[in-house]
């Protein structure tokens, strides 16, 4: 998942050492209830909260309110080199509703797209589910299902309301990296299979080496290092399209700092890195059913829906090998099975298996980097995953890979190119931010438990 941070404020803080945590603004995590269910469909409510990703927070001097980072550049006085910058700079608490447009009520979390705060304008957000004030909630998906409700009726072409899991450290990296003094309480430690370079602190140190400001995003840039880990995209969607996509990485899949070819950055080396960037996606529109999900369709994105994702193992236990990912929808009291594949040369299945992924890659002429890095079995080796919920626009590909025809170099009539009905000229961040500032997504009623227990 390609993701750019948005905004940073001016707040003073106390003196700290390393990637610091400021104290001027109290960090109050928005509460959010979730439910854990049993095989008998008895569900217990758990009191949890969410935390804003550290990349969104204002980063400033530990001794004053001077910015360490403004727009998309670092202050060269505070940050002349990695170690000095790491020691000089700190994150602070967040005004979730006023600055970032993040609100919660009971079991519902709403993320607004554009928020005009007291000091700045914020674009999008990314939050993580916390089990405690200083630790992320960790999920084991094997032989389990994960369910949530979503209202994405206000998300147009070019936006992505995403729910997914990544293999971050429970404490945000504090125990592994002594210079990380902020930790999960301040949303540190992000990683995914894109090995993003826009993360300002990786492994507890400032990612300023060869930092290059973005040419089309005034708030983002890229550093020398990337932050990689395995990723399970439960839900990437707007009102026009949706995809569920597992990704894998070589090795343990845990959060890893990459550099050079290991990051798989350039188009020529996309498939040479440690992680599978493409994944094995099931997008109903792309898989041949253009009337299944969307505005007024079988799964009607004009209304709230329940999304169920099941992780099937070879022996139907949490110690088994992941062999299949299934998707079910519930809307207006009706259970709707996922759409069947309708692509020449592919089986008509409606779930993700290794065999299905292999046939999809062959039918679409895509590189099978998913299987090359171990496929579902490799993803299933991960027993501790962090839940991410976000809303974002795409400065790299305008979200065309989700809701339009992509890549633009291919004929839309070629199998696998068309992913939704959005125009290939849609999704430009400047247009989306100007024309849909009030867009928002609401995630609610999160449940997890054994197969068949949550809906």
Coordinates of C-alpha atoms in Angstrom, one line a residue, residues 165-417:
X165 CA -3.0 -6.0 8.9
X166 CA 0.8 -5.5 9.0
X167 CA 3.5 -7.2 11.0
X168 CA 4.5 -4.3 13.2
X169 CA 6.1 -4.7 16.6
X170 CA 3.6 -4.7 19.5
X171 CA 5.4 -1.8 21.2
X172 CA 6.1 0.1 18.0
X173 CA 9.8 -0.9 18.1
X174 CA 10.7 0.5 21.5
X175 CA 12.3 -2.7 22.9
X176 CA 14.3 -3.4 19.8
X177 CA 15.6 0.1 19.2
X178 CA 16.9 2.1 22.1
X179 CA 16.5 5.4 20.4
X180 CA 12.8 5.0 20.0
X181 CA 11.3 6.7 23.0
X182 CA 7.9 7.3 21.6
X183 CA 6.6 3.7 20.8
X184 CA 3.1 2.5 20.1
X185 CA 1.7 5.3 22.3
X186 CA 2.7 7.7 19.5
X187 CA 2.1 5.4 16.6
X188 CA 5.6 4.4 15.6
X189 CA 7.0 1.4 13.8
X190 CA 4.9 1.3 10.6
X191 CA 5.8 -1.1 7.8
X192 CA 4.2 -2.8 4.8
X193 CA 5.1 -4.7 1.7
X194 CA 5.6 -1.6 -0.4
X195 CA 8.7 -1.0 1.9
X196 CA 7.7 2.7 2.2
X197 CA 10.5 5.3 2.2
X198 CA 8.4 8.2 3.4
X199 CA 8.5 7.0 7.0
X200 CA 10.4 9.8 8.9
X201 CA 11.8 7.5 11.6
X202 CA 12.7 3.9 10.9
X203 CA 14.2 1.6 13.6
X204 CA 14.2 4.5 16.0
X205 CA 16.4 6.8 13.8
X206 CA 15.6 9.7 11.5
X207 CA 15.3 8.6 7.9
X208 CA 17.0 11.8 6.5
X209 CA 19.8 10.2 4.5
X210 CA 19.4 11.3 0.8
X211 CA 15.9 12.6 1.6
X212 CA 14.2 13.8 -1.5
X213 CA 11.1 16.0 -1.2
X214 CA 8.1 14.9 -3.3
X215 CA 7.5 16.8 -6.5
X216 CA 3.7 16.4 -6.2
X217 CA 3.0 16.1 -2.5
X218 CA 3.9 19.2 -0.4
X219 CA 3.9 17.1 2.8
X220 CA 5.9 14.0 1.8
X221 CA 9.3 12.9 0.6
X222 CA 11.5 9.8 0.5
X223 CA 14.5 8.8 2.5
X224 CA 17.2 6.2 1.8
X225 CA 15.7 3.4 3.9
X226 CA 12.4 1.7 3.6
X227 CA 10.3 -0.2 6.2
X228 CA 9.1 -3.7 5.1
X229 CA 6.9 -6.3 6.6
X230 CA 4.1 -8.7 5.6
X231 CA 0.7 -7.3 4.9
X232 CA -2.9 -8.6 4.6
X233 CA -5.2 -6.1 2.9
X234 CA -8.6 -7.0 4.2
X235 CA -10.3 -4.0 2.5
X236 CA -9.1 -1.3 0.1
X237 CA -12.2 0.4 -1.3
X238 CA -14.3 3.4 -2.3
X239 CA -17.8 3.6 -3.6
X240 CA -16.7 2.3 -7.0
X241 CA -14.5 -0.7 -6.3
X242 CA -12.9 -3.0 -3.7
X243 CA -10.1 -5.4 -3.4
X244 CA -8.9 -8.0 -0.8
X245 CA -5.2 -8.7 -1.2
X246 CA -2.7 -10.8 0.6
X247 CA 1.0 -9.9 0.3
X248 CA 4.1 -11.8 1.4
X249 CA 7.8 -11.1 2.2
X250 CA 10.9 -13.3 2.3
X251 CA 12.2 -14.3 5.7
X252 CA 10.1 -13.9 8.9
X253 CA 8.0 -11.1 7.4
X254 CA 8.6 -9.0 10.6
X255 CA 9.4 -5.3 10.4
X256 CA 12.7 -4.9 8.6
X257 CA 14.6 -1.8 7.4
X258 CA 15.6 -2.2 3.8
X259 CA 18.0 -0.4 1.5
X260 CA 19.0 -0.6 -2.1
X261 CA 17.7 -3.5 -4.2
X262 CA 16.2 -5.2 -1.2
X263 CA 13.5 -2.5 -1.2
X264 CA 12.4 -3.3 -4.7
X265 CA 11.9 0.4 -5.5
X266 CA 12.5 1.1 -9.2
X267 CA 10.3 -0.4 -11.9
X268 CA 13.2 -2.4 -13.1
X269 CA 13.7 -3.9 -9.7
X270 CA 10.1 -4.1 -8.4
X271 CA 10.3 -7.8 -8.2
X272 CA 13.8 -8.0 -6.9
X273 CA 13.0 -6.8 -3.3
X274 CA 12.2 -8.9 -0.2
X275 CA 8.5 -8.2 -0.4
X276 CA 5.7 -8.9 -2.9
X277 CA 4.3 -5.5 -3.8
X278 CA 1.6 -6.7 -6.2
X279 CA -0.1 -9.3 -3.9
X280 CA -2.8 -11.6 -5.1
X281 CA -5.9 -9.4 -5.3
X282 CA -9.6 -10.3 -5.6
X283 CA -11.4 -7.3 -7.1
X284 CA -14.8 -8.5 -8.3
X285 CA -14.8 -6.0 -11.2
X286 CA -11.4 -7.1 -12.3
X287 CA -12.3 -10.7 -12.0
X288 CA -15.2 -10.4 -14.5
X289 CA -18.3 -9.4 -12.5
X290 CA -18.8 -5.7 -13.2
X291 CA -22.2 -5.6 -11.5
X292 CA -21.4 -7.1 -8.1
X293 CA -20.1 -4.3 -6.0
X294 CA -20.7 -0.6 -6.4
X295 CA -23.4 2.1 -6.3
X296 CA -26.8 0.4 -6.6
X297 CA -25.2 -3.1 -7.4
X298 CA -25.6 -6.4 -5.6
X299 CA -23.4 -5.2 -2.8
X300 CA -24.6 -1.6 -2.7
X301 CA -21.9 0.9 -1.7
X302 CA -24.6 3.5 -1.2
X303 CA -25.4 1.8 2.1
X304 CA -23.5 0.3 5.1
X305 CA -22.5 -3.3 4.8
X306 CA -20.8 -6.0 6.9
X307 CA -17.6 -7.4 5.5
X308 CA -16.5 -10.9 6.6
X309 CA -13.0 -12.3 5.8
X310 CA -12.2 -15.9 6.7
X311 CA -8.7 -17.5 7.0
X312 CA -8.9 -21.3 6.3
X313 CA -6.1 -23.6 7.3
X314 CA -5.4 -27.1 6.1
X315 CA -6.3 -28.8 9.4
X316 CA -9.0 -26.3 10.5
X317 CA -6.9 -25.2 13.5
X318 CA -4.9 -22.1 14.5
X319 CA -1.7 -24.1 14.1
X320 CA -2.4 -25.2 10.5
X321 CA -1.1 -23.9 7.2
X322 CA -3.1 -21.1 5.6
X323 CA -4.7 -22.4 2.4
X324 CA -7.6 -20.2 1.6
X325 CA -9.1 -16.7 2.2
X326 CA -12.9 -16.3 1.8
X327 CA -15.0 -13.2 1.6
X328 CA -18.7 -12.9 2.6
X329 CA -20.9 -9.8 2.7
X330 CA -24.0 -9.1 4.8
X331 CA -26.3 -6.2 3.8
X332 CA -29.8 -5.4 4.9
X333 CA -30.1 -8.8 6.6
X334 CA -29.0 -10.7 3.5
X335 CA -25.9 -12.9 3.4
X336 CA -24.1 -12.5 0.0
X337 CA -21.3 -14.8 -1.1
X338 CA -18.4 -13.3 -2.9
X339 CA -18.7 -13.1 -6.7
X340 CA -17.4 -16.0 -8.9
X341 CA -14.4 -15.5 -11.1
X342 CA -15.4 -15.0 -14.8
X343 CA -12.1 -14.9 -16.6
X344 CA -11.1 -17.0 -19.6
X345 CA -8.6 -19.6 -18.5
X346 CA -9.4 -19.4 -14.8
X347 CA -11.5 -21.6 -12.5
X348 CA -14.8 -20.0 -11.4
X349 CA -13.8 -19.9 -7.7
X350 CA -14.8 -17.0 -5.4
X351 CA -11.9 -17.3 -2.9
X352 CA -8.2 -16.8 -2.8
X353 CA -6.0 -20.0 -2.9
X354 CA -2.5 -20.5 -4.2
X355 CA -3.9 -22.3 -7.3
X356 CA -6.3 -19.5 -7.9
X357 CA -3.5 -16.9 -7.6
X358 CA -1.3 -18.8 -10.0
X359 CA -4.0 -19.0 -12.6
X360 CA -4.8 -15.3 -12.2
X361 CA -1.2 -14.3 -12.7
X362 CA -1.0 -16.5 -15.9
X363 CA -4.3 -15.2 -17.2
X364 CA -3.3 -11.6 -16.7
X365 CA 0.3 -12.0 -17.7
X366 CA 1.5 -10.7 -14.3
X367 CA 4.7 -11.5 -12.5
X368 CA 3.9 -14.1 -9.8
X369 CA 5.9 -12.4 -7.0
X370 CA 3.3 -13.6 -4.5
X371 CA 4.0 -17.3 -5.1
X372 CA 7.7 -16.7 -5.5
X373 CA 7.8 -15.4 -1.8
X374 CA 5.8 -18.4 -0.4
X375 CA 2.2 -17.5 -1.1
X376 CA -0.5 -18.1 1.5
X377 CA 1.6 -20.5 3.6
X378 CA 4.2 -17.8 4.0
X379 CA 1.6 -15.2 5.0
X380 CA 0.1 -17.7 7.5
X381 CA 3.4 -18.0 9.4
X382 CA 2.6 -14.6 10.9
X383 CA 0.8 -15.0 14.2
X384 CA 1.0 -11.5 15.4
X385 CA -0.5 -8.7 13.3
X386 CA -1.5 -5.1 13.9
X387 CA -4.8 -3.7 12.6
X388 CA -4.6 -0.6 10.5
X389 CA -7.5 1.7 9.5
X390 CA -6.9 4.5 7.1
X391 CA -8.2 7.0 4.5
X392 CA -5.9 8.3 1.8
X393 CA -5.4 9.5 -1.8
X394 CA -2.6 8.4 -4.1
X395 CA 0.1 10.7 -5.3
X396 CA 1.8 7.9 -7.3
X397 CA -0.9 6.3 -9.4
X398 CA -4.1 8.3 -8.6
X399 CA -5.7 5.0 -7.2
X400 CA -6.3 3.8 -10.8
X401 CA -5.0 0.4 -9.8
X402 CA -8.1 0.1 -7.6
X403 CA -11.0 1.7 -9.4
X404 CA -10.0 2.4 -13.1
X405 CA -7.9 0.9 -15.9
X406 CA -4.3 0.2 -15.0
X407 CA -1.5 0.3 -16.0
X408 CA -2.2 3.0 -18.5
X409 CA 0.2 1.4 -21.0
X410 CA -2.1 -1.5 -21.5
X411 CA -5.3 -1.7 -23.6
X412 CA -8.4 -1.7 -21.2
X413 CA -9.8 -4.6 -23.2
X414 CA -7.0 -6.8 -22.0
X415 CA -8.0 -9.1 -19.2
X416 CA -7.1 -7.8 -15.8
X417 CA -6.5 -4.2 -16.8

